[in-house]
């Protein structure tokens, strides 16, 4: 299979200005991620990992630089076009799960599909299928507080996939989980990356978790310092 970049970033900068203090959170970052890759972003606290993920996920706008996602130069898009791209092509998994407490697992999963409003889709079937895929087929009607942290995060993964996105972004998806639940979440992400060929970009502090990635991007003070391939021979690496 020939690979092509699904994310391409050139000379990305993001500075936060607070009063007289300017924090250069991202400083001249250039990178490229191929469709189907699973990439881990690592770096010390404050190195700019979440800031980078927010720019790549169109949650925030950079100070300067060029971002191309799924063939679209995103700097040129209107807010409305960016929202449409987010909903249809990108999925998100957050550290705090961000599920809606009043909704069941199935409802949480199919909400973004209803928002997208594609014709001819049975939302309930789609949600049920995805919950099966994350091993929660028997928890469809549970509300978030009736689920463990790891289960909630797997509901969040199913939700992130409901519109068949090209890319899933996950910012420290296991940070609030115990080791075993964290491993299940990472294994689920890695399996779906392989089976659905969805590109996954995740942030982690944990060297063990970085082994699930084909490649690690390291940030230090807002700059990319090294990009090393770890997929070959790694326990959880894919065979692409
Ligand atoms: N909204 C904001 N306003 C001002 N400064 C910010 C803002 N968000 C982040 N920063 C600053 O930008 C830098 C990068 O922050 P970021 O959240 O991207 O780091 P991180 O690598 O994700 O850290 P952590 O591992 O602690 O989550 C930090 O110095 C932070 O203080
Ligand atoms: Mg962060």
mmCIF file of N, CA and C and ligand atoms in Angstrom, residues 49-50 171-172, ligand 2:
data_model
loop_
_atom_site.group_PDB
_atom_site.id
_atom_site.type_symbol
_atom_site.label_atom_id
_atom_site.label_comp_id
_atom_site.label_asym_id
_atom_site.label_seq_id
_atom_site.Cartn_x
_atom_site.Cartn_y
_atom_site.Cartn_z
ATOM 1 N N UNK A 49 2.699 19.705 23.830
ATOM 2 C CA UNK A 49 2.014 18.555 23.238
ATOM 3 C C UNK A 49 0.525 18.833 22.995
ATOM 4 N N UNK A 50 -0.160 19.306 24.040
ATOM 5 C CA UNK A 50 -1.599 19.576 23.892
ATOM 6 C C UNK A 50 -1.833 20.709 22.906
ATOM 7 N N UNK A 171 -5.451 12.976 23.580
ATOM 8 C CA UNK A 171 -4.507 13.670 24.458
ATOM 9 C C UNK A 171 -4.469 12.964 25.814
ATOM 10 N N UNK A 172 -3.411 12.234 26.071
ATOM 11 C CA UNK A 172 -3.236 11.472 27.309
ATOM 12 C C UNK A 172 -4.490 10.675 27.677
HETATM 13 MG MG1 LIG B 2 -1.067 18.485 27.779
#
